PDB file of C-alpha atoms and ligand atoms in Angstrom:
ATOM      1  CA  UNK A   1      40.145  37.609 -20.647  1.00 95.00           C
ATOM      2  CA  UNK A   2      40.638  39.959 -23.179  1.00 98.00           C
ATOM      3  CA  UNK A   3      37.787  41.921 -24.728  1.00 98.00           C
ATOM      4  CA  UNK A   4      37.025  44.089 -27.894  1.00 98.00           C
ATOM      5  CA  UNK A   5      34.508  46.571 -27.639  1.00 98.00           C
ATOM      6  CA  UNK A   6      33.499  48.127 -30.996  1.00 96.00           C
ATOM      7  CA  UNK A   7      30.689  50.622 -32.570  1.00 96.00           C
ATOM      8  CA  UNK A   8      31.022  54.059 -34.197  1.00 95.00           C
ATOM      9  CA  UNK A   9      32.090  56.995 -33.262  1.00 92.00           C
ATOM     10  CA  UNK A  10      29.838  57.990 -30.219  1.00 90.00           C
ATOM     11  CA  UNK A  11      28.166  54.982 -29.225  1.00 94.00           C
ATOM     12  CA  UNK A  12      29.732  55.058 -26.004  1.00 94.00           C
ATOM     13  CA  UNK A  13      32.927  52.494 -26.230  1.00 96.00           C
ATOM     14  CA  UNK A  14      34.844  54.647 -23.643  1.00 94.00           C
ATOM     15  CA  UNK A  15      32.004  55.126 -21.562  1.00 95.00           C
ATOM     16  CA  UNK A  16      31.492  51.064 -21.224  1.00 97.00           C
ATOM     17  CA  UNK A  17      35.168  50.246 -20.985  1.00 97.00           C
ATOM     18  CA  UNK A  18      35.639  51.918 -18.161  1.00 96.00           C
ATOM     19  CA  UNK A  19      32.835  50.327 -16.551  1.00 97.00           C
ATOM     20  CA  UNK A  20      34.289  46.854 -17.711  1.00 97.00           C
ATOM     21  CA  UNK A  21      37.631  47.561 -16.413  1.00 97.00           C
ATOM     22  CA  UNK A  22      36.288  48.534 -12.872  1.00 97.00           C
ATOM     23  CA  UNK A  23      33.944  45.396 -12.670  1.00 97.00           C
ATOM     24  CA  UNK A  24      36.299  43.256 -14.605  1.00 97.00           C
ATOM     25  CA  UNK A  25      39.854  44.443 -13.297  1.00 96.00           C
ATOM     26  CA  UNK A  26      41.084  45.011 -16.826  1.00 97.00           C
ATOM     27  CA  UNK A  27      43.083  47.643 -18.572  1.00 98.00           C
ATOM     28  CA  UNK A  28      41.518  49.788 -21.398  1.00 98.00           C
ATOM     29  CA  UNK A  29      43.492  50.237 -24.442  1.00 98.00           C
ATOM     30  CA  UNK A  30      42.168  52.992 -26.822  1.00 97.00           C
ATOM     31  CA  UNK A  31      43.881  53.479 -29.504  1.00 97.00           C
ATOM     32  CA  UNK A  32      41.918  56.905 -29.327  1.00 95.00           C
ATOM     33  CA  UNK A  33      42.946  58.253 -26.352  1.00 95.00           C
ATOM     34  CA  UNK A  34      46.601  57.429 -27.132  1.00 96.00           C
ATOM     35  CA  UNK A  35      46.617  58.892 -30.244  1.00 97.00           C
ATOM     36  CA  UNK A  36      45.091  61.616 -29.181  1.00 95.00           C
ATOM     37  CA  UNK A  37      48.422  61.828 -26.350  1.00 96.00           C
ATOM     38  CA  UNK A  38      50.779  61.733 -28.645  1.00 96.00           C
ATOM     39  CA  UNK A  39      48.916  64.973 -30.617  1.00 96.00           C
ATOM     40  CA  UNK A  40      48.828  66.834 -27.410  1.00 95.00           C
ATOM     41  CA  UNK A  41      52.496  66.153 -26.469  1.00 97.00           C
ATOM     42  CA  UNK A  42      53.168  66.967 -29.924  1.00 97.00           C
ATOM     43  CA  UNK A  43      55.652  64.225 -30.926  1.00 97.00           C
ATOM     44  CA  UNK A  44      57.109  63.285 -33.964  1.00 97.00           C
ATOM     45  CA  UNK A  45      54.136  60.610 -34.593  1.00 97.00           C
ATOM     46  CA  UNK A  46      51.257  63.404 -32.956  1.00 97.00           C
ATOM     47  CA  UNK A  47      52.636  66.354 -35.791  1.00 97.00           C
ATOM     48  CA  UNK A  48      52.343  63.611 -38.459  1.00 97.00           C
ATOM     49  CA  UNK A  49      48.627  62.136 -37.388  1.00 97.00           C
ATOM     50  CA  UNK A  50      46.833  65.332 -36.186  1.00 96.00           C
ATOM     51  CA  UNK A  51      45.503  66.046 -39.090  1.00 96.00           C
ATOM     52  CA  UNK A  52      44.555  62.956 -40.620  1.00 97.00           C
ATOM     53  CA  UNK A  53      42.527  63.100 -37.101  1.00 95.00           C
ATOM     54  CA  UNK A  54      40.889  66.311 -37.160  1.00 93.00           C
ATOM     55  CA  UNK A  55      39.601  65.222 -40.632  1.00 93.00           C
ATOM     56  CA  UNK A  56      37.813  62.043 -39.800  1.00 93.00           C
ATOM     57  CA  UNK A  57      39.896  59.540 -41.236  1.00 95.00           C
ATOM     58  CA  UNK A  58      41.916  56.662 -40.441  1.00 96.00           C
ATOM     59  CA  UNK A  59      45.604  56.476 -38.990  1.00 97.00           C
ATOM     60  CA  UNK A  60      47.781  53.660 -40.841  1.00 97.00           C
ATOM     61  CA  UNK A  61      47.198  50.005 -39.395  1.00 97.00           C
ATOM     62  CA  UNK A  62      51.023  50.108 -38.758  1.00 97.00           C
ATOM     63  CA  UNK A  63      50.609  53.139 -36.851  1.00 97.00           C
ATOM     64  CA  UNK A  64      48.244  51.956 -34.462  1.00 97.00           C
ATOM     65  CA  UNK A  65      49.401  48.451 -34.492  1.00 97.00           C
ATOM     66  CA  UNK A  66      52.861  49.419 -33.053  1.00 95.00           C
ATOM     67  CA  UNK A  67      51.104  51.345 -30.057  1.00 95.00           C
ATOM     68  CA  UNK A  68      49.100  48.664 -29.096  1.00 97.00           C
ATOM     69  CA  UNK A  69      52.110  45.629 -29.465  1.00 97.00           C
ATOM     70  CA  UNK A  70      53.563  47.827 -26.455  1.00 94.00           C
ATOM     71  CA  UNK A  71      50.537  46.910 -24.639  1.00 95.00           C
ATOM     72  CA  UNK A  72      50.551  43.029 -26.012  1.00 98.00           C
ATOM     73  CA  UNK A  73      53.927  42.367 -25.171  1.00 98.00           C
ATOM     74  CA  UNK A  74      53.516  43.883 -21.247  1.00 98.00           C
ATOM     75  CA  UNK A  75      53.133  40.646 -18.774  1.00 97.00           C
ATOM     76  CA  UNK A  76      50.989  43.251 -16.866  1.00 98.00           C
ATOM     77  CA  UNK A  77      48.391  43.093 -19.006  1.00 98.00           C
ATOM     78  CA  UNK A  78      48.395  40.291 -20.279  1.00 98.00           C
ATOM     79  CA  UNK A  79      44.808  38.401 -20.874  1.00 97.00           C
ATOM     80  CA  UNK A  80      43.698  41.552 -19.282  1.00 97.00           C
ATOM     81  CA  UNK A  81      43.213  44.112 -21.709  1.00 98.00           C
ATOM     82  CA  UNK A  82      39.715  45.536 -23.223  1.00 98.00           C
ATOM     83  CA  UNK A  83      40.763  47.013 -26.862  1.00 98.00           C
ATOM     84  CA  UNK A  84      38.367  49.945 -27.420  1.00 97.00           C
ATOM     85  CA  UNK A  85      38.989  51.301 -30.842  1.00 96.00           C
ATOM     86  CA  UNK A  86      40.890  49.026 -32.187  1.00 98.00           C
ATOM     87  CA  UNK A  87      40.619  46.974 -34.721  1.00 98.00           C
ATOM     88  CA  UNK A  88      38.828  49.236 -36.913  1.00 97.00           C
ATOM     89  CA  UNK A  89      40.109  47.368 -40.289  1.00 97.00           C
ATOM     90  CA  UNK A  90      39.712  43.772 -41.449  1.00 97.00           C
ATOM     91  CA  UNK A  91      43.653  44.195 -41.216  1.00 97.00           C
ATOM     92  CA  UNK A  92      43.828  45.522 -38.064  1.00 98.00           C
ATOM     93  CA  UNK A  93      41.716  42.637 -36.835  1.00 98.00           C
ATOM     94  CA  UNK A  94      43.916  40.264 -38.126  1.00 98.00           C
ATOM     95  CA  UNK A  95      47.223  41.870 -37.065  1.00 98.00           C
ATOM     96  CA  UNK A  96      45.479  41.495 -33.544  1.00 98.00           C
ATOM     97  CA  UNK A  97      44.786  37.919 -33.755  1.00 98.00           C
ATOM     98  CA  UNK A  98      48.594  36.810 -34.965  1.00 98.00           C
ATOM     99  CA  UNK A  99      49.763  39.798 -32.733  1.00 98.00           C
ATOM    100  CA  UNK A 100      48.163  38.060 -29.527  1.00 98.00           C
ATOM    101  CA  UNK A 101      49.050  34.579 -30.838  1.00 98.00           C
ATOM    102  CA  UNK A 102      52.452  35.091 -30.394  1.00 98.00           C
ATOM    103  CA  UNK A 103      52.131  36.818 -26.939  1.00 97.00           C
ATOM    104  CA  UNK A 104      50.383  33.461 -26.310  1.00 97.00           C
ATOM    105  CA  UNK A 105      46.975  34.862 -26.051  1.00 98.00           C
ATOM    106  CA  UNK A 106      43.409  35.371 -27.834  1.00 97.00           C
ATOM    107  CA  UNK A 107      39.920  37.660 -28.194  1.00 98.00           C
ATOM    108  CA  UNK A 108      37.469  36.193 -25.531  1.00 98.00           C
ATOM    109  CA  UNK A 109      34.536  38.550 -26.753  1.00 98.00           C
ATOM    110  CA  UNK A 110      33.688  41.704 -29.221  1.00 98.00           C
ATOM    111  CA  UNK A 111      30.729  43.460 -27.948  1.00 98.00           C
ATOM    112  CA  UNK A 112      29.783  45.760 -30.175  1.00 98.00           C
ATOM    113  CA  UNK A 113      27.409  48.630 -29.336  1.00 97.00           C
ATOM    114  CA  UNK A 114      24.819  49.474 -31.855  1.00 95.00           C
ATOM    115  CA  UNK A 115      23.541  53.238 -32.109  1.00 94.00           C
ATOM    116  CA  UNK A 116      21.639  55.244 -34.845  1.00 92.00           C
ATOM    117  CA  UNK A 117      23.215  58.620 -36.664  1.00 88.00           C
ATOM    118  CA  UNK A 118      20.494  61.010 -35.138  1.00 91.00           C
ATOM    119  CA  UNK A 119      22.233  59.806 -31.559  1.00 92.00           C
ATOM    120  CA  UNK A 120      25.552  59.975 -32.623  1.00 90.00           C
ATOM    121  CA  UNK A 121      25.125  63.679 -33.749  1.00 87.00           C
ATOM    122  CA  UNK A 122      23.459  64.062 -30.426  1.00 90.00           C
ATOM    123  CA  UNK A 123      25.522  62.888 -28.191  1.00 90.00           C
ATOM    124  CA  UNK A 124      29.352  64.293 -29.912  1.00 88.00           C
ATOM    125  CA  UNK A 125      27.724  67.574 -30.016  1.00 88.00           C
ATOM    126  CA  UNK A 126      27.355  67.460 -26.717  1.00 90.00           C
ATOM    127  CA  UNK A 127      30.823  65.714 -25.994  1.00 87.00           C
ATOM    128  CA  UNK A 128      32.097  68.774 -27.916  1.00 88.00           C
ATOM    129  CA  UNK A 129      31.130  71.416 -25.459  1.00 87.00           C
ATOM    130  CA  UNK A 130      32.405  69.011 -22.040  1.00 90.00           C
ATOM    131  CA  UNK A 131      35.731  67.275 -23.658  1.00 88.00           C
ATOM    132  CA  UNK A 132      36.373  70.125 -26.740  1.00 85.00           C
ATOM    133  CA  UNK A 133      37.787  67.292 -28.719  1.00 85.00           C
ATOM    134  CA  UNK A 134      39.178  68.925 -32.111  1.00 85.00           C
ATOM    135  CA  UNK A 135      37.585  65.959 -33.869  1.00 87.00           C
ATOM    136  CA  UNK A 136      34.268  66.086 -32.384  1.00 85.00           C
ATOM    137  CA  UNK A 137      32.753  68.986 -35.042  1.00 87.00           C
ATOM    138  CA  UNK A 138      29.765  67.652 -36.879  1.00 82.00           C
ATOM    139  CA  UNK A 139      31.637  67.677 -40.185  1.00 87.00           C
ATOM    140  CA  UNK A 140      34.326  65.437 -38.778  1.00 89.00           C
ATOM    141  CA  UNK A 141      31.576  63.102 -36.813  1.00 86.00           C
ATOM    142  CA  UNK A 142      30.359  62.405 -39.822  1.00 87.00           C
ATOM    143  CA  UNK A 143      33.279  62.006 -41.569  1.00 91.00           C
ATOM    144  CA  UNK A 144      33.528  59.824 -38.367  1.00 92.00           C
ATOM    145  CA  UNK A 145      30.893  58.148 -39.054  1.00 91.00           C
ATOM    146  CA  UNK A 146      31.244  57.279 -43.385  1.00 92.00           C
ATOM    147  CA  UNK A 147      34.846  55.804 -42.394  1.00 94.00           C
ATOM    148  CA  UNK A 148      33.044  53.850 -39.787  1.00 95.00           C
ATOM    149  CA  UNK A 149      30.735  52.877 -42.344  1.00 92.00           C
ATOM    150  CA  UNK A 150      33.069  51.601 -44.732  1.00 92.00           C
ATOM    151  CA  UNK A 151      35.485  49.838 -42.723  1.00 94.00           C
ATOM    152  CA  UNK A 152      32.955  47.938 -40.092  1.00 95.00           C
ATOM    153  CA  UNK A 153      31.638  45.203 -42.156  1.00 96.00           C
ATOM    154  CA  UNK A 154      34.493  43.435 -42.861  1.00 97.00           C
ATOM    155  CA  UNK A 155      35.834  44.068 -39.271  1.00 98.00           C
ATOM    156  CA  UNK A 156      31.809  42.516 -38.036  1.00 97.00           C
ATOM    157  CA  UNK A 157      31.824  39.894 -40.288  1.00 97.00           C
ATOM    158  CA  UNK A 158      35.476  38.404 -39.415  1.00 98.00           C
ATOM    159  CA  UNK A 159      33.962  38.391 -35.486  1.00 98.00           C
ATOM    160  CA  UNK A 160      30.604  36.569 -36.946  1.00 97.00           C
ATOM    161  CA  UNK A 161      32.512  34.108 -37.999  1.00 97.00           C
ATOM    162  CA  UNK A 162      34.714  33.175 -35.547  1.00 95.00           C
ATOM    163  CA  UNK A 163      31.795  32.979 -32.926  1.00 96.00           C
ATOM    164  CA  UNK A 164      32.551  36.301 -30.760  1.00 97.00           C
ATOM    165  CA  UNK A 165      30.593  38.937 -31.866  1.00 98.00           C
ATOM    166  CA  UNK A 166      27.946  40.148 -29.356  1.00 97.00           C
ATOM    167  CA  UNK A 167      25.526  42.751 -30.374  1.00 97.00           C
ATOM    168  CA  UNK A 168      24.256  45.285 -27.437  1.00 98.00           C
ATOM    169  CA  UNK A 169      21.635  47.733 -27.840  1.00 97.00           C
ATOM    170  CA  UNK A 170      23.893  51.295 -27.586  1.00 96.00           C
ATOM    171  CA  UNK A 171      20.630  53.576 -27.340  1.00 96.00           C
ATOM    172  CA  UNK A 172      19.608  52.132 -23.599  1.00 96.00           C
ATOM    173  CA  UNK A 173      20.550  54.053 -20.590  1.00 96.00           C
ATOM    174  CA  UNK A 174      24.461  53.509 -19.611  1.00 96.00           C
ATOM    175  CA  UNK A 175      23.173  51.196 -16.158  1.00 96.00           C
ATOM    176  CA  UNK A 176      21.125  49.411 -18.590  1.00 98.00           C
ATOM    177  CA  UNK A 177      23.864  48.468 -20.928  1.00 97.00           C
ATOM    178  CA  UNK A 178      26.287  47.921 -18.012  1.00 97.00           C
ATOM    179  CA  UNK A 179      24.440  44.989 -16.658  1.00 97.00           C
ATOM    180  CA  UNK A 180      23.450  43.430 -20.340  1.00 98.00           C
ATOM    181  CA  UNK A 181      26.781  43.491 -21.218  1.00 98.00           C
ATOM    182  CA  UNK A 182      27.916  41.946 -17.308  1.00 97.00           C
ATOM    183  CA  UNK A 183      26.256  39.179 -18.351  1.00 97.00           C
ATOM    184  CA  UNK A 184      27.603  38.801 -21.583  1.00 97.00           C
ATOM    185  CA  UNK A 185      31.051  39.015 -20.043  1.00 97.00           C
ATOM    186  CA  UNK A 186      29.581  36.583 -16.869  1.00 96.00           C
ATOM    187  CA  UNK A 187      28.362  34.191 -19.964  1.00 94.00           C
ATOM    188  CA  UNK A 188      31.963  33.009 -21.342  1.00 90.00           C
ATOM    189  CA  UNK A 189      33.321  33.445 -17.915  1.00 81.00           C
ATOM    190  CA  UNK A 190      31.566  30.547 -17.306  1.00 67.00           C
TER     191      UNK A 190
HETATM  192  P1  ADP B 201      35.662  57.726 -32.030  1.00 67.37           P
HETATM  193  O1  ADP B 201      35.442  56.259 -31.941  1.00 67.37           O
HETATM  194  O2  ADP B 201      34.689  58.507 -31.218  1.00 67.37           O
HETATM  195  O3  ADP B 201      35.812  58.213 -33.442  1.00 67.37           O
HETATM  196  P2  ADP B 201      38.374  57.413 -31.073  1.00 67.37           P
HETATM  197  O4  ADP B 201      38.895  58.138 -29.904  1.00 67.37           O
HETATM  198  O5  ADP B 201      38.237  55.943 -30.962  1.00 67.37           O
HETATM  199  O6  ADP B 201      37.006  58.106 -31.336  1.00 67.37           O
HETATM  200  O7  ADP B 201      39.256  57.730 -32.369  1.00 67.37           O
HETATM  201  C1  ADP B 201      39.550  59.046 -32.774  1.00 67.37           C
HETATM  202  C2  ADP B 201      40.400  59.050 -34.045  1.00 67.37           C
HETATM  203  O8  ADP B 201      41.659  58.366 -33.795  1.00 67.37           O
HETATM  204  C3  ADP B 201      39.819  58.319 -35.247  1.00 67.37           C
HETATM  205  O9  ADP B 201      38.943  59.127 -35.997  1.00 67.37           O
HETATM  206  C4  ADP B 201      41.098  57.939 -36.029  1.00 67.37           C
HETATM  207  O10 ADP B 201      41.616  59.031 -36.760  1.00 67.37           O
HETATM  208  C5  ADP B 201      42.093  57.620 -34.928  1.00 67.37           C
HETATM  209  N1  ADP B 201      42.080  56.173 -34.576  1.00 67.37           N
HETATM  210  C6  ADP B 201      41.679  55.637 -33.396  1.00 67.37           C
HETATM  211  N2  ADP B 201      41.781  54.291 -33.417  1.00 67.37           N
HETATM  212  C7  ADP B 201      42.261  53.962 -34.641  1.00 67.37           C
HETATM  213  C8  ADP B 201      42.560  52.745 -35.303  1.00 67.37           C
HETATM  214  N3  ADP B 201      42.387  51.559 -34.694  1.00 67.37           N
HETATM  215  N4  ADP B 201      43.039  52.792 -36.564  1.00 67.37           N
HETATM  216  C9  ADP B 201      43.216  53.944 -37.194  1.00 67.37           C
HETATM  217  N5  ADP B 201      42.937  55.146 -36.644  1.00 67.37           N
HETATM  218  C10 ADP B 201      42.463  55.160 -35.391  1.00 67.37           C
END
């Protein structure tokens, strides 16, 4: 099974994956948190991307899309992976589709995780003092936020209308959205 969780910036996708991958035995992929790697360890690709980062916008689909074919291609993970930031752009989400046709695979689900702006502020100010992300300033969250904005229709839309999209309530406590979305998961498992 592999699973796309999606929502803006805040509404807990890393929080929920890792719950999924515990229940679920799956591997989270966040595009995120490798990026984020590869600005720490200052590579080539971390000096080019850090500050496209720390100013709220997007890296380019190729970018990210040639992180996460390393994941793909792995046997390891295969049918086992729960994307969590990625796709952000209609593109993205079809680069995904023919990326995991031709590792012989496909989307299961694509929860996505619903949460207001007041919460979002909330809850990355208060990220910001426990992880001191450099991206996690209220300018950039809502920078964050607007290129969430833009980009998420299409991406929403595209899942609509293929039959996966599964909308979850992001402003309930974490248990609470743990179990709705165990039975979501539970659901298709059949
Ligand atoms: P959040 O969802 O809280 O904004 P992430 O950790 O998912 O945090 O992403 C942080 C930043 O990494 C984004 O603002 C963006 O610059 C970059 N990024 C992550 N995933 C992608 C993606 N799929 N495409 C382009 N850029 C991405």
């Amino acid at each position: 099974m592999n699973i796309v969780i999606f929502g803006p910036p805040g509404a807990g996708k890393g929080t929920q994956s890792k719950f999924i991958v515990k229940k679920f035995n799956l591997y989270q992929l966040s595009t995120g948190d490798l990026l984020r790697n590869e600005v720490k360890n200052k590579t080539e690709l971390g000096l080019k991307i850090s500050s496209i980062m720390n100013s709220g916008q997007l890296v380019s689909d190729e970018i990210v899309g040639n992180l996460i074919e390393k994941f793909v291609s792995n046997n390891k993970y295969k049918n086992k992976i729960i994307f969590d930031g990625y796709p952000r752009t209609l593109i993205q989400a079809k680069n995904l589709d023919n990326l995991l046709k031709k590792y012989d695979q496909n989307i299961n689900i694509v929860l996505k995780l619903s949460v207001s702006l007041d919460t979002i502020k909330k809850r990355i100010s208060e990220r910001q003092i426990q992880e001191k992300r450099s991206d996690d300033n209220e300018a950039t969250a809502i920078k964050r936020y607007e290129t969430y904005e833009k980009s998420s229709a299409l991406v929403l839309d595209y899942y609509k209308q293929s039959n996966l999209l599964k909308v979850v309530n992001g402003e309930a406590t974490i248990t609470k959205i743990n179990s709705e979305i165990s039975g979501l998961i539970e659901s298709i498992k059949g």
